[in-house]
mmCIF file of N, CA, C and O in Angstrom:
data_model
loop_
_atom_site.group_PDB
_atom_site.id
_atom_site.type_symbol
_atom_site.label_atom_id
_atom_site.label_comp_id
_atom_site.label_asym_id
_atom_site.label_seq_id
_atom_site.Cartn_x
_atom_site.Cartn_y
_atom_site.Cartn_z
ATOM 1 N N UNK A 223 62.028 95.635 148.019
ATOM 2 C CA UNK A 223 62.465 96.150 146.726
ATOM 3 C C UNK A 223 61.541 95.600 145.643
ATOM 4 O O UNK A 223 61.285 94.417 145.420
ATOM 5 N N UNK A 224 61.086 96.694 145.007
ATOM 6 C CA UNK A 224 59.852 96.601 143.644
ATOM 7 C C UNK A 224 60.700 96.169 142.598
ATOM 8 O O UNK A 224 61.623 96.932 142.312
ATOM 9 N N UNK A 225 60.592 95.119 141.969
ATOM 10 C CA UNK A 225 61.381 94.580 140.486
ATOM 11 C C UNK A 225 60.815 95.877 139.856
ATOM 12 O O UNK A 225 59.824 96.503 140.234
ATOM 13 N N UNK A 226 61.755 96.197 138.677
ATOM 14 C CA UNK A 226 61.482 96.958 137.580
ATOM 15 C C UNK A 226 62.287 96.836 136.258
ATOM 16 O O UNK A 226 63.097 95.913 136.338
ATOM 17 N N UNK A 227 62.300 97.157 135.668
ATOM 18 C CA UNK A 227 62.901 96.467 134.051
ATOM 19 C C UNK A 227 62.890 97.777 132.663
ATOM 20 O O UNK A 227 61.833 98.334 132.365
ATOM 21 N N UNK A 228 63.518 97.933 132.322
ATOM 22 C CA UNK A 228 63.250 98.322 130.550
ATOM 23 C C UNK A 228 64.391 97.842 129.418
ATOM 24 O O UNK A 228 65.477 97.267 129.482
ATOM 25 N N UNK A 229 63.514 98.418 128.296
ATOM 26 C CA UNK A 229 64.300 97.880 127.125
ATOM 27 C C UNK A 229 65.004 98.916 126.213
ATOM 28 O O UNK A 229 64.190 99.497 125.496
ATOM 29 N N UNK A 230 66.254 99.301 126.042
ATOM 30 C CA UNK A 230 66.235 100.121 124.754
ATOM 31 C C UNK A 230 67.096 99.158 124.230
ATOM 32 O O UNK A 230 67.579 98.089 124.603
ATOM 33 N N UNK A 231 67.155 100.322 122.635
ATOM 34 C CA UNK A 231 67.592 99.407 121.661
ATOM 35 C C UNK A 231 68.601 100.529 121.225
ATOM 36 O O UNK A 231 68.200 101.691 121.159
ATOM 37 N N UNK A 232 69.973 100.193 120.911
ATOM 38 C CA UNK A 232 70.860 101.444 121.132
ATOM 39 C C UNK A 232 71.673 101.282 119.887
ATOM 40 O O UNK A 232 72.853 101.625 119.821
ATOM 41 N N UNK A 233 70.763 100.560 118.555
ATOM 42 C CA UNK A 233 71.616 100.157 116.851
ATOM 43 C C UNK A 233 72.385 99.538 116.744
ATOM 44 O O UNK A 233 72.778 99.358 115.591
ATOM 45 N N UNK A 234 73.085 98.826 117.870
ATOM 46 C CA UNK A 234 74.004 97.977 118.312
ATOM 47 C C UNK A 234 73.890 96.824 118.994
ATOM 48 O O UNK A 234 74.691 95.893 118.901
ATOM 49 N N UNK A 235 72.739 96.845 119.816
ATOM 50 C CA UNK A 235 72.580 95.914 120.982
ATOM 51 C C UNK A 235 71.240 96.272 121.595
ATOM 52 O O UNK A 235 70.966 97.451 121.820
ATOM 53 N N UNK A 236 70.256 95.121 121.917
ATOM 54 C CA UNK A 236 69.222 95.255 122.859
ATOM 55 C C UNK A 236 69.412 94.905 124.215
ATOM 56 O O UNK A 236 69.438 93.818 124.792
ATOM 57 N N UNK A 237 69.552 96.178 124.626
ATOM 58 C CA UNK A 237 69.800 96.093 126.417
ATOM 59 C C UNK A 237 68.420 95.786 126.910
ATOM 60 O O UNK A 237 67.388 96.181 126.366
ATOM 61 N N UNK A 238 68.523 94.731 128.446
ATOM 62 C CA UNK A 238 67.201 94.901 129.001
ATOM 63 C C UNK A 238 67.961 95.390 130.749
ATOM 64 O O UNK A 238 68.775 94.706 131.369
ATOM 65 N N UNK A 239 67.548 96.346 131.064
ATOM 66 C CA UNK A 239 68.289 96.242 132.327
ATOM 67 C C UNK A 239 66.946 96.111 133.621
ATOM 68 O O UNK A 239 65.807 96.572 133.537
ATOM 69 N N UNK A 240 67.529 95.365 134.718
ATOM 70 C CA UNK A 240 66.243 95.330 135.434
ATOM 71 C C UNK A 240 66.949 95.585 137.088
ATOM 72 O O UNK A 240 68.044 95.156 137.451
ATOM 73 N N UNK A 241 66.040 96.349 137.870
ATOM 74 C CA UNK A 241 66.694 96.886 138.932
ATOM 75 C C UNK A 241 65.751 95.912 139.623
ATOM 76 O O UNK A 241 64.526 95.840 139.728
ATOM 77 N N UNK A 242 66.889 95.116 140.101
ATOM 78 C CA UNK A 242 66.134 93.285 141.101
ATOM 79 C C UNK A 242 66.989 93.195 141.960
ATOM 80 O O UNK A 242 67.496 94.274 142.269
ATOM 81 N N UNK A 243 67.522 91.918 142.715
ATOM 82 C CA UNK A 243 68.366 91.463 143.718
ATOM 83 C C UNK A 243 69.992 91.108 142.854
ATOM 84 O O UNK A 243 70.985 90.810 143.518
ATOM 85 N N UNK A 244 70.019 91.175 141.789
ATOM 86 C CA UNK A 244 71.587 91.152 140.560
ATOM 87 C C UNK A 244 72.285 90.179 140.840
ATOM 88 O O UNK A 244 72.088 89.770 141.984
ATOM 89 N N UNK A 245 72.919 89.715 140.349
ATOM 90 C CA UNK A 245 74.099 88.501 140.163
ATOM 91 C C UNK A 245 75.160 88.669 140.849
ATOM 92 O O UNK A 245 75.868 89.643 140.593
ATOM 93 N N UNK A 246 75.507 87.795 141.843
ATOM 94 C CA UNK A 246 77.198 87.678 142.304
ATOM 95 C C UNK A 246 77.786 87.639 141.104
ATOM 96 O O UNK A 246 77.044 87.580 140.122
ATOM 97 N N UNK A 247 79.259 87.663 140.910
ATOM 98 C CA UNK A 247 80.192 87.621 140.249
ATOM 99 C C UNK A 247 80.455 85.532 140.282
ATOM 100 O O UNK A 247 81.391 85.123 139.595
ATOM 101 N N UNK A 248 79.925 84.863 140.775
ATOM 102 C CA UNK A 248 79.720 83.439 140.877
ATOM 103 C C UNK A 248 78.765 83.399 139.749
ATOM 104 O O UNK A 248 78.912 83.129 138.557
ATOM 105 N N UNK A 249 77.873 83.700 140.372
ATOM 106 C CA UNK A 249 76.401 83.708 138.936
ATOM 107 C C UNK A 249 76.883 83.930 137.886
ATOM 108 O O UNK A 249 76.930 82.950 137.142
ATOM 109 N N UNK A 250 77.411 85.162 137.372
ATOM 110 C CA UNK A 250 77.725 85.611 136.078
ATOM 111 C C UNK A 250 78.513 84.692 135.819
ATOM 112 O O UNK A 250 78.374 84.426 134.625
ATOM 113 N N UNK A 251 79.329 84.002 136.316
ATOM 114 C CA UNK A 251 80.594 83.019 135.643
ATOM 115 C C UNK A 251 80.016 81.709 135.340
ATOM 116 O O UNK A 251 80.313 80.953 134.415
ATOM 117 N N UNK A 252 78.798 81.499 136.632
ATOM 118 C CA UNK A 252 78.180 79.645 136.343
ATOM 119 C C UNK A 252 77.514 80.297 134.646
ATOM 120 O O UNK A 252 77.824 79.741 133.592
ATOM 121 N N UNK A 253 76.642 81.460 134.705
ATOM 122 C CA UNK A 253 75.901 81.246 133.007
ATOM 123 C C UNK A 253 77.099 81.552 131.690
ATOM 124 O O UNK A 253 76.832 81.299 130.515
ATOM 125 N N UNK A 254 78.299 82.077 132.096
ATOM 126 C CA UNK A 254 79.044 81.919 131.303
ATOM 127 C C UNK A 254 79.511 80.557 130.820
ATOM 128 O O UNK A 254 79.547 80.403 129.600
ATOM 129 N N UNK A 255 79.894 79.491 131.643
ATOM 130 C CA UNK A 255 79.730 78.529 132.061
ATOM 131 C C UNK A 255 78.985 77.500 131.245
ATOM 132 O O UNK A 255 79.332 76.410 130.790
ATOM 133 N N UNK A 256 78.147 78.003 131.211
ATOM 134 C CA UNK A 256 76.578 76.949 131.312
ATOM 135 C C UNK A 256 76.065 76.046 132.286
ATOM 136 O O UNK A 256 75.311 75.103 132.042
ATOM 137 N N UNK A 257 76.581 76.432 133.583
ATOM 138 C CA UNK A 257 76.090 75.931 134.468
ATOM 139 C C UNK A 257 74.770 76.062 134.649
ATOM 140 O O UNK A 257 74.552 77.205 134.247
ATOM 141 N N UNK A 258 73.502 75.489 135.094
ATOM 142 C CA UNK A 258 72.104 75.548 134.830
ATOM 143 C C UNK A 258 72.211 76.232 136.549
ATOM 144 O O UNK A 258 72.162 75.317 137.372
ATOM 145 N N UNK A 259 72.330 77.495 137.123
ATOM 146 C CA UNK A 259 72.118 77.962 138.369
ATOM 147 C C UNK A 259 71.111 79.166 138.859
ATOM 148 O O UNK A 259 71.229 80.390 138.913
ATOM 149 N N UNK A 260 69.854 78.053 139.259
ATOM 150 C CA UNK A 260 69.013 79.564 139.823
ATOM 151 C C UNK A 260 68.791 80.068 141.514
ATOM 152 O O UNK A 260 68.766 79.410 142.554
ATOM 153 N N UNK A 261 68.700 81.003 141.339
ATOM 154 C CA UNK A 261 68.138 81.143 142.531
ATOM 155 C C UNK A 261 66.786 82.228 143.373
ATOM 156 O O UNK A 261 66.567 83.221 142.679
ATOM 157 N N UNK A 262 66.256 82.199 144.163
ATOM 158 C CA UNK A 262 65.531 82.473 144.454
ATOM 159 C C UNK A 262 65.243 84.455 144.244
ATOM 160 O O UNK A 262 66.011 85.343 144.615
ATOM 161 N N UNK A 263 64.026 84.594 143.608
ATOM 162 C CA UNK A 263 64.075 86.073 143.675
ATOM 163 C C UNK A 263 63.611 86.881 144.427
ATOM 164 O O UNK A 263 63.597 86.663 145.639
ATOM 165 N N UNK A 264 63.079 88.101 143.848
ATOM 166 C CA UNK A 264 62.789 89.029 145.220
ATOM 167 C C UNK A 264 61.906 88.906 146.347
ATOM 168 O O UNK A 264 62.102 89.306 147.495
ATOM 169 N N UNK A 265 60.614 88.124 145.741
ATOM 170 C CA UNK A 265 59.252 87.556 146.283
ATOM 171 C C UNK A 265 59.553 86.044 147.014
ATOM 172 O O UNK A 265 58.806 85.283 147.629
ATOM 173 N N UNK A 266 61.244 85.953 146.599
ATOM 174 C CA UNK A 266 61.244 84.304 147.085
ATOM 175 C C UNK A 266 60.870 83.410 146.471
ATOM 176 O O UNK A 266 60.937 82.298 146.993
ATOM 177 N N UNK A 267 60.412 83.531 145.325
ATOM 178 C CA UNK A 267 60.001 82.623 143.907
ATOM 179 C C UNK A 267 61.670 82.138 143.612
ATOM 180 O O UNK A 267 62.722 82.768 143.721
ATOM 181 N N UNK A 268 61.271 80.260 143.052
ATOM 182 C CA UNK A 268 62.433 79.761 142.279
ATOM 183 C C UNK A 268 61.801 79.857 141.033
ATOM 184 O O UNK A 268 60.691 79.519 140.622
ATOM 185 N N UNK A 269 63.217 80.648 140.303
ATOM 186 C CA UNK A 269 62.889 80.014 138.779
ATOM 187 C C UNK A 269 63.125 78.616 138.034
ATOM 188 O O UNK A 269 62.919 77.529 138.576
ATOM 189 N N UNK A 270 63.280 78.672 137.591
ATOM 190 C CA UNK A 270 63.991 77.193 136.073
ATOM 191 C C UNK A 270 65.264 77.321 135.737
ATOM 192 O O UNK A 270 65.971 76.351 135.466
ATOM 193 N N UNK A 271 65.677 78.560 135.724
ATOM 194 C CA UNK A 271 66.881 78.661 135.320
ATOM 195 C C UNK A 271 67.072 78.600 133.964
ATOM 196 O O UNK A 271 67.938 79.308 133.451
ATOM 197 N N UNK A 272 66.127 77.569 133.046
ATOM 198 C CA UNK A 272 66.778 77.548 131.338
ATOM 199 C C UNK A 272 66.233 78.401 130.726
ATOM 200 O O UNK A 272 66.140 78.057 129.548
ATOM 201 N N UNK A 273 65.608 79.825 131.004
ATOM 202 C CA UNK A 273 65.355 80.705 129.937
ATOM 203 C C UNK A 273 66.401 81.760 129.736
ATOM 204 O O UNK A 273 66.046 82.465 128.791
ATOM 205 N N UNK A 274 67.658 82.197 130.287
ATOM 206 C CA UNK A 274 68.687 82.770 129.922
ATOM 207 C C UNK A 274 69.609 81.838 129.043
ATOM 208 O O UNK A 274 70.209 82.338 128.092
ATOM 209 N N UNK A 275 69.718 80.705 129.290
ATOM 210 C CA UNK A 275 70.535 80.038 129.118
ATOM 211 C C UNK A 275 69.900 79.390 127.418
ATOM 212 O O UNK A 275 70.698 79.272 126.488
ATOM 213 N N UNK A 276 68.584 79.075 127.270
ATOM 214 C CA UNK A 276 67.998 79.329 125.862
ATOM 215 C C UNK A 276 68.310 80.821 125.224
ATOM 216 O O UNK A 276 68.293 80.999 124.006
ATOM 217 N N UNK A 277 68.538 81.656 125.973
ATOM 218 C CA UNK A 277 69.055 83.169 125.141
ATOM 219 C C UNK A 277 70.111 82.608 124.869
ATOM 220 O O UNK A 277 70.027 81.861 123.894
ATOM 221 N N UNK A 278 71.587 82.700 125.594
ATOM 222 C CA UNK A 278 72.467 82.788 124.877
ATOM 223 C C UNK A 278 72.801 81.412 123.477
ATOM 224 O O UNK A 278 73.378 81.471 122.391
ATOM 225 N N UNK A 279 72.172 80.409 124.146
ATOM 226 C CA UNK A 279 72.426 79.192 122.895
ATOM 227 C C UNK A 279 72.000 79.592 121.768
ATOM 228 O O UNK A 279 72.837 79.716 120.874
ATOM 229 N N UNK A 280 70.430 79.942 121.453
ATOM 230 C CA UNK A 280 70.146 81.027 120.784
ATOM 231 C C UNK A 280 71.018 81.772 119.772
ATOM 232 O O UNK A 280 70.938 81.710 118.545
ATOM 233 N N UNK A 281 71.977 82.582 120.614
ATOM 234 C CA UNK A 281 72.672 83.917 120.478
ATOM 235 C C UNK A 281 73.483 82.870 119.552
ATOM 236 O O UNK A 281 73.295 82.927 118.336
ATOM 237 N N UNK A 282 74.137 82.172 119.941
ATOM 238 C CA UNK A 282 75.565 81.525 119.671
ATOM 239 C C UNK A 282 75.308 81.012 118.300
ATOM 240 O O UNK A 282 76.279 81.135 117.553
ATOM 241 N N UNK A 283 74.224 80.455 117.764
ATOM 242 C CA UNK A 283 73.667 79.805 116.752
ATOM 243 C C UNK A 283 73.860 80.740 115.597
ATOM 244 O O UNK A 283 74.186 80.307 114.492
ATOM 245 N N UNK A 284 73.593 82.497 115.919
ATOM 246 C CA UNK A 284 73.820 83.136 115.101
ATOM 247 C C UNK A 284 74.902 83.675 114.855
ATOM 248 O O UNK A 284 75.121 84.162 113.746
ATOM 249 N N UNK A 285 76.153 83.703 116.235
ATOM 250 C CA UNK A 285 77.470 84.222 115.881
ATOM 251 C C UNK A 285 76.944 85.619 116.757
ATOM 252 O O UNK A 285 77.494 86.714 116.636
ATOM 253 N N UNK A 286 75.968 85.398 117.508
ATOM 254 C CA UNK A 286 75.506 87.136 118.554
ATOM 255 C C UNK A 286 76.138 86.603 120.260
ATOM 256 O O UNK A 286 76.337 85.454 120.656
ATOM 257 N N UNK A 287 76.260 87.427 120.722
ATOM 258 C CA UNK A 287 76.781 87.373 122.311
ATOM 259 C C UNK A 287 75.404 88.210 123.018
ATOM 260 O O UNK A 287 74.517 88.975 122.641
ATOM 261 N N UNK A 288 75.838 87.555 124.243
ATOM 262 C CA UNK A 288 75.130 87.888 125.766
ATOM 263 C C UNK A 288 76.204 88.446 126.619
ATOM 264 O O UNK A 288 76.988 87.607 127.062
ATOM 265 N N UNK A 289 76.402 89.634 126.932
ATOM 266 C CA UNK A 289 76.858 90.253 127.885
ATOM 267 C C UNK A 289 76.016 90.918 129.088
ATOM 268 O O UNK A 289 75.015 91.624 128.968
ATOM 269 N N UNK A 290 76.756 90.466 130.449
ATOM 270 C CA UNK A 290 75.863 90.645 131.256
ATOM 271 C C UNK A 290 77.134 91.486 132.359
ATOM 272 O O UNK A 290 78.342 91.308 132.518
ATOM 273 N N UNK A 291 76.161 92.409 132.940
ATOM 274 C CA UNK A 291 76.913 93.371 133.950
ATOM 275 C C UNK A 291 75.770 93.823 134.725
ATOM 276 O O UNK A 291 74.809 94.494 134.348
ATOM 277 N N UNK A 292 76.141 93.152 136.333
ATOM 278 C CA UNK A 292 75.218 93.081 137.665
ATOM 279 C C UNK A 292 75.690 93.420 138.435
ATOM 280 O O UNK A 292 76.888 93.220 138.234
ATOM 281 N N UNK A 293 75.433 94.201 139.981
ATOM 282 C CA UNK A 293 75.384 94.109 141.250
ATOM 283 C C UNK A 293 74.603 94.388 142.022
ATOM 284 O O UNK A 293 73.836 95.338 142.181
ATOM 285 N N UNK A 294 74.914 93.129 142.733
ATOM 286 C CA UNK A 294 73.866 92.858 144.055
ATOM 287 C C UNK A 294 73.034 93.724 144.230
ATOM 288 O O UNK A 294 73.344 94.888 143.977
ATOM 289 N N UNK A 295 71.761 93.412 144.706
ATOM 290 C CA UNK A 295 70.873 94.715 145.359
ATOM 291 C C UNK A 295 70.509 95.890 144.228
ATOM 292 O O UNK A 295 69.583 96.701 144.222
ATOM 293 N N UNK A 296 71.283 95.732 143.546
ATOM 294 C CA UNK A 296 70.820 97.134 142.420
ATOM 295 C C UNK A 296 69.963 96.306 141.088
ATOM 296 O O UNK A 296 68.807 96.472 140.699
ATOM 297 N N UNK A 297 71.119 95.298 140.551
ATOM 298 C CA UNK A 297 70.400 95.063 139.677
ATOM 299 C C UNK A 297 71.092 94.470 137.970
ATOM 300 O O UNK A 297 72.307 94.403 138.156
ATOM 301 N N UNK A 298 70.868 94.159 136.880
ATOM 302 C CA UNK A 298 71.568 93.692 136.143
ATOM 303 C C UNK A 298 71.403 93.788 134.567
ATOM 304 O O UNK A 298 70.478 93.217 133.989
ATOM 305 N N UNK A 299 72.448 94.618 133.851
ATOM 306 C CA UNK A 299 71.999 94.463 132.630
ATOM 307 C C UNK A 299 72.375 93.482 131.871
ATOM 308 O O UNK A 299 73.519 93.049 131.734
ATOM 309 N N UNK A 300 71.375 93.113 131.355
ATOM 310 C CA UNK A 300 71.544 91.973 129.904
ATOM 311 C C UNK A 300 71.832 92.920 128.296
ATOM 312 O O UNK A 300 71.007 93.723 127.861
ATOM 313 N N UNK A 301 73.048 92.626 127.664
ATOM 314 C CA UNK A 301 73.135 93.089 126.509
ATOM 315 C C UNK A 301 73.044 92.141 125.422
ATOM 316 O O UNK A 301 73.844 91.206 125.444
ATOM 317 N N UNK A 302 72.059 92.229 124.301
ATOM 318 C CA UNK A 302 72.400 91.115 123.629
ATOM 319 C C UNK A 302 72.712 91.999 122.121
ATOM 320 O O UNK A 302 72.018 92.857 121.575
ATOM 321 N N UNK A 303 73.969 91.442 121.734
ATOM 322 C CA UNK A 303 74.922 92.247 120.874
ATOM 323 C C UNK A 303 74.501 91.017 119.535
ATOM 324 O O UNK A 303 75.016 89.902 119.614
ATOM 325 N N UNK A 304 73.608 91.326 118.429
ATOM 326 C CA UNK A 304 73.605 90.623 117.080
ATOM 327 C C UNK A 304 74.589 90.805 116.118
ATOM 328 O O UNK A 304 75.437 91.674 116.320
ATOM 329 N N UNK A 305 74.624 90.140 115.111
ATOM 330 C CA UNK A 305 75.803 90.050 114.141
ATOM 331 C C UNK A 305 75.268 91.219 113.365
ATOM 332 O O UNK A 305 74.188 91.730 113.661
ATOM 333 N N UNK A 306 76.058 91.671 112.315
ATOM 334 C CA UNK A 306 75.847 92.500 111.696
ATOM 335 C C UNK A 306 74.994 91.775 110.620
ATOM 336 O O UNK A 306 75.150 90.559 110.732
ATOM 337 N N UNK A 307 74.109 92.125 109.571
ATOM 338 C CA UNK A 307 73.505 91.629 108.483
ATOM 339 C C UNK A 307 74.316 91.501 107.267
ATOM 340 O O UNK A 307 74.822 92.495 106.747
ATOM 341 N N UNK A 308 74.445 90.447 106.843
ATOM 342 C CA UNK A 308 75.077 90.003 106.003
ATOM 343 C C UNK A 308 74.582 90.919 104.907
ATOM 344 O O UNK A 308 73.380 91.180 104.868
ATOM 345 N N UNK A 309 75.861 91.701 103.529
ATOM 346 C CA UNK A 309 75.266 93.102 102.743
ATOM 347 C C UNK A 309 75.183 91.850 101.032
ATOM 348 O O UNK A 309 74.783 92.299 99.958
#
């Protein structure tokens, strides 16, 4: 399985969705969490694990969320939902 990825931007939220090996329902809960949990990807590469986890801290700083919706084998979108601009 070929990683693949895009970005739209939908005035609401920048989705990135990427069709990879996707998150158990464990995963999604350790980065809810903040559990620091990586694991190995498609090529068998380990990551670091702290560059999602710098997104959402990130996020939180501004009052924005990380929503994430994955499965296995298909793949996983990242939504990152910003605050509205202060008028």
């Amino acid at each position: 399985m070929h990683s693949t990825a895009h970005v739209t931007f939908t005035g609401k939220a920048i989705e990135y969705f990427e069709k990879s090996i996707g998150m158990s329902a464990t995963q999604i809960k350790a980065l809810q969490s903040n559990e620091n949990e990586s694991s190995k990807g498609m090529a068998g590469e380990k990551g670091s694990g702290p560059g999602i986890f710098l997104i959402k801290e990130l996020l939180q700083t501004i009052s924005g969320k990380l929503l994430v919706v994955s499965e296995q084998n298909k793949g996983s979108t990242f939504s990152i939902k910003l605050p509205a601009p202060n008028s």
